[in-house]
PDB file of C-alpha atoms in Angstrom:
ATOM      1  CA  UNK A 124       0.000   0.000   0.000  1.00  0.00           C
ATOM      2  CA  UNK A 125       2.981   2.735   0.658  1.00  0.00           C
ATOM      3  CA  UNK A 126       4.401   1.833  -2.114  1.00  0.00           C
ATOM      4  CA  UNK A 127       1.319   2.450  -4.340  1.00  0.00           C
ATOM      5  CA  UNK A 128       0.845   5.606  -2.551  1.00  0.00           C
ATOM      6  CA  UNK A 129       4.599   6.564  -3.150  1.00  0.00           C
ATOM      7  CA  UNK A 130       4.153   5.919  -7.025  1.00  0.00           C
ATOM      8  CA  UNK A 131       0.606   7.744  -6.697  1.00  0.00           C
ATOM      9  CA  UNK A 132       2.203  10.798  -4.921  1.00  0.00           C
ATOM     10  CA  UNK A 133       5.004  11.272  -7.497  1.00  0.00           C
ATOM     11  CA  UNK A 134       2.279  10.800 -10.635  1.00  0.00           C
ATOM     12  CA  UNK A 135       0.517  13.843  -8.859  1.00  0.00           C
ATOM     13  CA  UNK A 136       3.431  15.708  -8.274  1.00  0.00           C
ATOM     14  CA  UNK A 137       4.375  15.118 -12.198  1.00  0.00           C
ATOM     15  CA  UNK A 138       0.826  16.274 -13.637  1.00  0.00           C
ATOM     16  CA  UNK A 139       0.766  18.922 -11.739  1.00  0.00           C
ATOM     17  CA  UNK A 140       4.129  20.713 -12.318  1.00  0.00           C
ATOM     18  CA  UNK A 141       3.473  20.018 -16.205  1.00  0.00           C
ATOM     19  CA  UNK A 142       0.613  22.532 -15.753  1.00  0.00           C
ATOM     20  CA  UNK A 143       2.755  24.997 -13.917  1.00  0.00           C
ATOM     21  CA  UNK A 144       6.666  24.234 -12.445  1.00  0.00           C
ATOM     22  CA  UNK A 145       5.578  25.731  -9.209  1.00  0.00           C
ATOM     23  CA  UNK A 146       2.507  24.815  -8.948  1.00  0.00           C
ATOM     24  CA  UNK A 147       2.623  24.559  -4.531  1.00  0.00           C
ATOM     25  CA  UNK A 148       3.190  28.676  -4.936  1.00  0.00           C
ATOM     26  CA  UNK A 149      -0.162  28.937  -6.848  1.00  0.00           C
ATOM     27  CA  UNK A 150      -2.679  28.434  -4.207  1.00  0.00           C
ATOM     28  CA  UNK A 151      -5.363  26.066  -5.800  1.00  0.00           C
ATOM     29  CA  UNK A 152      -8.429  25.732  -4.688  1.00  0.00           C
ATOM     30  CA  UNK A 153      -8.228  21.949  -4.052  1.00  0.00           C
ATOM     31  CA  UNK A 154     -10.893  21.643  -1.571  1.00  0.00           C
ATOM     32  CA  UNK A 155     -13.564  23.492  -4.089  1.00  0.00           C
ATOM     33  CA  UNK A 156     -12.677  21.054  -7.083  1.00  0.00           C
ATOM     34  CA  UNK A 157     -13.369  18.410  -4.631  1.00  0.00           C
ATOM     35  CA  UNK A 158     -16.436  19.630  -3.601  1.00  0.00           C
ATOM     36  CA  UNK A 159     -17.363  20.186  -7.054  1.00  0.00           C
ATOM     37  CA  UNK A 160     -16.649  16.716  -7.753  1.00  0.00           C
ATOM     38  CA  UNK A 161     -18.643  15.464  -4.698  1.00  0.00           C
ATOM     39  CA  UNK A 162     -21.985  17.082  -6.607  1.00  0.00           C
ATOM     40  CA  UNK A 163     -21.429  15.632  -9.766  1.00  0.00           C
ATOM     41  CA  UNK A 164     -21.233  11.935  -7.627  1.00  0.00           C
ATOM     42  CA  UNK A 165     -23.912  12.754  -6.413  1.00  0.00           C
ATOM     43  CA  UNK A 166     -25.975  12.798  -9.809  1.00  0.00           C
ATOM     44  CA  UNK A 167     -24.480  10.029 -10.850  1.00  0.00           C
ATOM     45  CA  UNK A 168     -25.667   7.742  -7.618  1.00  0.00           C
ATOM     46  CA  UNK A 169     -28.553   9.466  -7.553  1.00  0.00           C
ATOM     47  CA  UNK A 170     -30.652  11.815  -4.963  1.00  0.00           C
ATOM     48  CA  UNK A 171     -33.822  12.830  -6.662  1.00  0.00           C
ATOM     49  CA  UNK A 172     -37.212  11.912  -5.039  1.00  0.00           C
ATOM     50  CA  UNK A 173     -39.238  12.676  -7.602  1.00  0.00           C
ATOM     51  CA  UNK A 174     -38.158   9.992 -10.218  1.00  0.00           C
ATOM     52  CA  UNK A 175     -36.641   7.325 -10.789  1.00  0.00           C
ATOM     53  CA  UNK A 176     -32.887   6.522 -10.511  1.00  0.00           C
ATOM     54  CA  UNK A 177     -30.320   3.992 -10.341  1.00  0.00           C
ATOM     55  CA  UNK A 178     -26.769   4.552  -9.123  1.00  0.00           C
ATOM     56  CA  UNK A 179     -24.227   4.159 -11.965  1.00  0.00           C
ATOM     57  CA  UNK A 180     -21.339   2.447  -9.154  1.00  0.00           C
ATOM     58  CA  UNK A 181     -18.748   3.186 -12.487  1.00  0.00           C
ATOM     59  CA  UNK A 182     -19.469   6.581 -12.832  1.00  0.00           C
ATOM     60  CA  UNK A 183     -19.363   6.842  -9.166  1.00  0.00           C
ATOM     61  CA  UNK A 184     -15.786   5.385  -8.779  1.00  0.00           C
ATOM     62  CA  UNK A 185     -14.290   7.617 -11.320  1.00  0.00           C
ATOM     63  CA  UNK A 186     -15.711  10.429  -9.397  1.00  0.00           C
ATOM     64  CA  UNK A 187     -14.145   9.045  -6.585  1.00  0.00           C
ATOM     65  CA  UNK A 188     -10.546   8.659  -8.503  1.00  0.00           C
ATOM     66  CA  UNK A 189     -11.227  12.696  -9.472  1.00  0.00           C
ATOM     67  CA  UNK A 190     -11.514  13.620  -5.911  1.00  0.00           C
ATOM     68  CA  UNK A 191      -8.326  11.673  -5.037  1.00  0.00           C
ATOM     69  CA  UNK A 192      -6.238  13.266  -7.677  1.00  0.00           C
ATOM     70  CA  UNK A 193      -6.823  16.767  -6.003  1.00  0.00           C
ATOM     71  CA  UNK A 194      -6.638  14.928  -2.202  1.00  0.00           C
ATOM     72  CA  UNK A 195      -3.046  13.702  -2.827  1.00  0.00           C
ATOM     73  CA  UNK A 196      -2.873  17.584  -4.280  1.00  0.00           C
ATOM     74  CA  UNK A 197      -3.420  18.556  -0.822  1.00  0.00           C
ATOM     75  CA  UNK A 198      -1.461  16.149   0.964  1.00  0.00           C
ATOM     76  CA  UNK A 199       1.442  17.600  -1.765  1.00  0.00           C
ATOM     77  CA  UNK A 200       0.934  20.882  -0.464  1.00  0.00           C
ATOM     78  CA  UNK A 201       1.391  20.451   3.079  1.00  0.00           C
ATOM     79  CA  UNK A 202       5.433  19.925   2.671  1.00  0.00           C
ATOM     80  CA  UNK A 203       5.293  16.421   3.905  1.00  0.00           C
ATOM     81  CA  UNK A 204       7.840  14.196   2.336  1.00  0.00           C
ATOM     82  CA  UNK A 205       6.251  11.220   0.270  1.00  0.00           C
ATOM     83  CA  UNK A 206       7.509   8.739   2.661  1.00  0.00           C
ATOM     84  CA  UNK A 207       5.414  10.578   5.573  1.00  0.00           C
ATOM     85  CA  UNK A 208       2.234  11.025   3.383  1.00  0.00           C
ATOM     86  CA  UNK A 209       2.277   7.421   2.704  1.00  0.00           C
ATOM     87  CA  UNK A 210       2.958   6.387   5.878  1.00  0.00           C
ATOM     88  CA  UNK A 211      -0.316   8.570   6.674  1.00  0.00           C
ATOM     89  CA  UNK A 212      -2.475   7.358   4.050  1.00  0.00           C
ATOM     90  CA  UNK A 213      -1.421   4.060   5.516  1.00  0.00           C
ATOM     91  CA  UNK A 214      -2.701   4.647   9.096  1.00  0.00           C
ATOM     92  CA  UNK A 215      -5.459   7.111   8.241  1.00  0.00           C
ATOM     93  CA  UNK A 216      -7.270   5.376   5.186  1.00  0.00           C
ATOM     94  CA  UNK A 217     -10.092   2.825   6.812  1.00  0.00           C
ATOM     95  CA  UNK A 218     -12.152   1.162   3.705  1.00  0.00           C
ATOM     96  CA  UNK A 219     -15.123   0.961   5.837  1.00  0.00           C
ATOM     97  CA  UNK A 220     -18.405   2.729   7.008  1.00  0.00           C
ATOM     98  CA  UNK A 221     -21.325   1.920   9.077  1.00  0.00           C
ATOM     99  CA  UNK A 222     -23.754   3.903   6.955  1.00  0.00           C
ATOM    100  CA  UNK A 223     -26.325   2.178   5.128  1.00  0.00           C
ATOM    101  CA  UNK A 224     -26.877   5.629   2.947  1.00  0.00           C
ATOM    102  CA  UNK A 225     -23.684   6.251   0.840  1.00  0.00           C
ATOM    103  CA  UNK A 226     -25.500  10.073   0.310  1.00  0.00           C
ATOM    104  CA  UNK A 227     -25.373  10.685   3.717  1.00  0.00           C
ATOM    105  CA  UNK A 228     -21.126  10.138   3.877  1.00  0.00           C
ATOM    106  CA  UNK A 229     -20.941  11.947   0.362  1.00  0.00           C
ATOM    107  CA  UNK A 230     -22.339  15.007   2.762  1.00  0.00           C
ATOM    108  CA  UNK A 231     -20.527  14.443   5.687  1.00  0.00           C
ATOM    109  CA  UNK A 232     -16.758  14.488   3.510  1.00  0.00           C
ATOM    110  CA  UNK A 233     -18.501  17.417   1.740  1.00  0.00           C
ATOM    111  CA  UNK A 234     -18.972  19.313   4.709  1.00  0.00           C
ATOM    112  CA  UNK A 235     -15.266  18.466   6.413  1.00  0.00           C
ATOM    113  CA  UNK A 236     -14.097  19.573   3.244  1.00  0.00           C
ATOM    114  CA  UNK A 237     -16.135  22.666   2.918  1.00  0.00           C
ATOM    115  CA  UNK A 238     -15.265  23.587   6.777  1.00  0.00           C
ATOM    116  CA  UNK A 239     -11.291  23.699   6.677  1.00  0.00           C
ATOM    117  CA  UNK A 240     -10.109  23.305   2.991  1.00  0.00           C
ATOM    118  CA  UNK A 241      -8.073  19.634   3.538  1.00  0.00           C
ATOM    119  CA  UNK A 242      -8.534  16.533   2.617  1.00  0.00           C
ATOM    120  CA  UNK A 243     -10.085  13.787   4.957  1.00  0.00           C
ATOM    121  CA  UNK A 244      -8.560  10.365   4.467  1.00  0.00           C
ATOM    122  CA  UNK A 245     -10.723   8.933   6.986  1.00  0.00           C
ATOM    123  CA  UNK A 246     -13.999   9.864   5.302  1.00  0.00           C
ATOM    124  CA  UNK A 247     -13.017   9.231   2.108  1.00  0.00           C
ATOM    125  CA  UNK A 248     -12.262   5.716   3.197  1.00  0.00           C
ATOM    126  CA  UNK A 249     -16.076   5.465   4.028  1.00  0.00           C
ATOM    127  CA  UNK A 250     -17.045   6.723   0.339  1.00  0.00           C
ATOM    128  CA  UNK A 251     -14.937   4.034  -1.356  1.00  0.00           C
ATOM    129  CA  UNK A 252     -16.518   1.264   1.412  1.00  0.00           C
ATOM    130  CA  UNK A 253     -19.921   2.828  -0.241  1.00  0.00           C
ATOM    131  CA  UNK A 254     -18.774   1.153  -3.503  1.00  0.00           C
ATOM    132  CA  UNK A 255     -17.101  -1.422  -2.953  1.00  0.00           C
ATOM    133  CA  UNK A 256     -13.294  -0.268  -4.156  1.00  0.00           C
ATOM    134  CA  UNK A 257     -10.228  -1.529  -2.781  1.00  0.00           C
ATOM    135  CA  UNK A 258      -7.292   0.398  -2.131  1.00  0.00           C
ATOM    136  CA  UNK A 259      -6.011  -2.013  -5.329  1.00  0.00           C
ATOM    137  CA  UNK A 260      -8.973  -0.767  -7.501  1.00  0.00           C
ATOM    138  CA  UNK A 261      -7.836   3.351  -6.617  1.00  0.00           C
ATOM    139  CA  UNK A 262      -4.184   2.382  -7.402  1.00  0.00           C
ATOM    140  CA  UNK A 263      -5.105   0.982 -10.791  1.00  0.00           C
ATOM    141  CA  UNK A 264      -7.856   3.713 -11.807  1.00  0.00           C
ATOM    142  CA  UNK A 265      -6.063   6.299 -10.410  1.00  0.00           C
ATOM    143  CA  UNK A 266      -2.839   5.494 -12.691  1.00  0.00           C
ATOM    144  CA  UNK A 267      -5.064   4.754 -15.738  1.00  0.00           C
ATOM    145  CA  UNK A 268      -6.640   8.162 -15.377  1.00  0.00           C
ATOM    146  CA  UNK A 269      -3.446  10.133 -14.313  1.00  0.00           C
ATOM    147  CA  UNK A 270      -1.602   8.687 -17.654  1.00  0.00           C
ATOM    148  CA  UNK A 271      -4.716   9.352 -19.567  1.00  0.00           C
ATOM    149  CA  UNK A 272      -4.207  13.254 -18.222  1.00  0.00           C
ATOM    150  CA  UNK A 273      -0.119  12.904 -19.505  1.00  0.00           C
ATOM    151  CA  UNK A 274      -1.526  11.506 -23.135  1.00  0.00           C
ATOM    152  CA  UNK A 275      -4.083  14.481 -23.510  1.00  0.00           C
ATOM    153  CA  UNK A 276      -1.373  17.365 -22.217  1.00  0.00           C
ATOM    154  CA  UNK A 277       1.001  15.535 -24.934  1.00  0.00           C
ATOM    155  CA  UNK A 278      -1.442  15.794 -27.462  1.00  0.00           C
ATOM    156  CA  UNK A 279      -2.665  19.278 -27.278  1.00  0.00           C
ATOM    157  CA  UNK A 280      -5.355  19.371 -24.810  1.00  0.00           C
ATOM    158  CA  UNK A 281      -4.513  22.870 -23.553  1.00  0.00           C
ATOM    159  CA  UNK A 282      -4.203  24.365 -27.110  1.00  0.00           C
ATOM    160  CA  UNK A 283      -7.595  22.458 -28.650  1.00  0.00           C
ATOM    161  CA  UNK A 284      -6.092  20.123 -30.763  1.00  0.00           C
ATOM    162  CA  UNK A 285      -6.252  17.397 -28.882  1.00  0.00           C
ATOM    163  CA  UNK A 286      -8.954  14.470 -30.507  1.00  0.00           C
ATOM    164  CA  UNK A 287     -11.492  13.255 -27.654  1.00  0.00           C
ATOM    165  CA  UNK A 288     -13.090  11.163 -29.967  1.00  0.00           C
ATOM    166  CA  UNK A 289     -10.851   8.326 -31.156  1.00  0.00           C
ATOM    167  CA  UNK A 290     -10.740   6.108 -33.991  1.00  0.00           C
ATOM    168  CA  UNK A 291     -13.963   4.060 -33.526  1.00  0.00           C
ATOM    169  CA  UNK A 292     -16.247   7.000 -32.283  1.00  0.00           C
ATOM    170  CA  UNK A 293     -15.334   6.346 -28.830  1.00  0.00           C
ATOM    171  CA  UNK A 294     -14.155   8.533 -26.132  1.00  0.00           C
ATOM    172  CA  UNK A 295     -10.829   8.545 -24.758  1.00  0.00           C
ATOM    173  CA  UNK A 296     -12.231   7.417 -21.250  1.00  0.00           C
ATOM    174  CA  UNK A 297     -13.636   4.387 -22.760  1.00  0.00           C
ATOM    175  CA  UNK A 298     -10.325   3.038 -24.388  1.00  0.00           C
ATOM    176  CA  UNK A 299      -8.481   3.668 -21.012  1.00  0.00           C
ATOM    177  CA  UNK A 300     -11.058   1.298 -19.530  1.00  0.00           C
ATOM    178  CA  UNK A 301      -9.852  -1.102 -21.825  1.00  0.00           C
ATOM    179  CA  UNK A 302      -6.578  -0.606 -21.900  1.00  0.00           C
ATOM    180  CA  UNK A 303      -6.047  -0.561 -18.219  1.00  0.00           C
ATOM    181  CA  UNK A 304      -8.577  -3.961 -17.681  1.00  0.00           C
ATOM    182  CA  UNK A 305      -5.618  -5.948 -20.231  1.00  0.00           C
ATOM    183  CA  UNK A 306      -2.595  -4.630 -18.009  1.00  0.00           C
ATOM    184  CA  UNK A 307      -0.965  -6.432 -15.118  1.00  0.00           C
ATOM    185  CA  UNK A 308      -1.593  -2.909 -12.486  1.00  0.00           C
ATOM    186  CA  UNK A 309       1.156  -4.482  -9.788  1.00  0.00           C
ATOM    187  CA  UNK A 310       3.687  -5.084 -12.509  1.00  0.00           C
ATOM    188  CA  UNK A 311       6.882  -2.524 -13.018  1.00  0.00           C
ATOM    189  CA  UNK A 312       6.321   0.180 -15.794  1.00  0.00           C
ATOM    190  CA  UNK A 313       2.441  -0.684 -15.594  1.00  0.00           C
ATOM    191  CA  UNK A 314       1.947   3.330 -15.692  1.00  0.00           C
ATOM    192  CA  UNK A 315       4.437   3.247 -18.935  1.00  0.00           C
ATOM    193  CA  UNK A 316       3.050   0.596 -20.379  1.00  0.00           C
ATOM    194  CA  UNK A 317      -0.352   2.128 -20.103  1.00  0.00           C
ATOM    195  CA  UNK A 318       0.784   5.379 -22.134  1.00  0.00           C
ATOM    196  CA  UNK A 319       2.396   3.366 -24.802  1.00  0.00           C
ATOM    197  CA  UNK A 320      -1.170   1.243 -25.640  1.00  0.00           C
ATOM    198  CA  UNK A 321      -2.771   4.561 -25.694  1.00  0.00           C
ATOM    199  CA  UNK A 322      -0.356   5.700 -28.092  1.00  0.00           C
ATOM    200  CA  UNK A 323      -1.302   3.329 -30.208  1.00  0.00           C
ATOM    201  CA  UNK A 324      -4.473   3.741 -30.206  1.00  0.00           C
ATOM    202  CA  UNK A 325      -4.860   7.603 -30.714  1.00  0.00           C
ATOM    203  CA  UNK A 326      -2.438   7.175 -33.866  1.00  0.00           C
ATOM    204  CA  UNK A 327      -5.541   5.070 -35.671  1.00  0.00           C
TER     205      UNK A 327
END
């Protein structure tokens, strides 16, 4: 588990100075993109009386990687050294929750966010309990996603150039899904190795 955190923490660090070198100095809003991201959850599991829903679990999990990619942000931030952060994560991170209504911790790790701006391991453990993801499951979606973030920077995402839509009408999201599911996560290089089948696939 530290070491997936250690690889996780240096991915962040990565992505984030490609968007700006000193990107610590710029003082992000971290805890409003999460919040953000705990609304659009929301729609996807599903709150509205009035008709009916069904929670879509995958949407919910990416959500859930989202939120984790500007957590570690935080964590970052705070000066720590990897090998401490990890070693909190490690402590800190519970996968479990005694609430039957996975709204009702969406709120209360909305709210901790909300009322002091950092990121709440503990609570967040009880969101990914909600859904049934392993620490495993975050390690493997998390990389898929972070690479994914590398390919589209690479290929002119800031400028517009970049092609969402890929060579069978599908999304970029969707191939990393299958890219990621045919990949041995625990094995060395798995985030290089990742990049490369993307590569491969954008060029068609």
């Amino acid at each position: 588990m530290k070491q997936q955190t250690r690889t996780m923490l240096q991915l962040q660090d990565d992505m984030n100075s490609k968007v700006h070198p000193q990107w610590r100095e710029q003082g992000n809003a971290w805890y409003r993109a999460i919040w953000i991201e705990c609304g659009e959850l929301m729609d996807h599991y599903g709150w509205k009386w009035w008709k009916h829903q069904s929670p879509d679990t995958e949407q919910v999990a990416l959500e859930l990687v989202d939120i984790w990619h500007f957590g570690l942000s935080i964590l970052l931030e705070s000066g720590a050294s990897a090998d401490d952060i990890a070693e909190q994560v490690a402590s800190t991170l519970t996968i479990a929750t005694d609430e039957a209504d996975f709204r009702v911790d969406v709120e209360a790790f909305t709210a901790a966010t909300l009322a002091d701006k950092q990121f709440h391991l503990q609570l967040f453990g009880r969101l990914m309990a909600g859904v049934d993801m392993s620490y495993a499951e975050l390690y493997r979606r998390y990389v898929g996603k972070n690479v994914l973030n590398f390919f589209r920077q690479d290929n002119g995402y800031k400028d517009g150039s970049y092609r969402k839509q890929w060579f069978d009408g599908r999304e970029d999201n969707e191939h990393l899904v299958e890219v990621v599911d045919t990949l041995d996560a625990a094995a060395e290089g798995f985030s290089q190795a990742v990049y490369q089948a993307l590569a491969q696939r954008y060029a068609k």
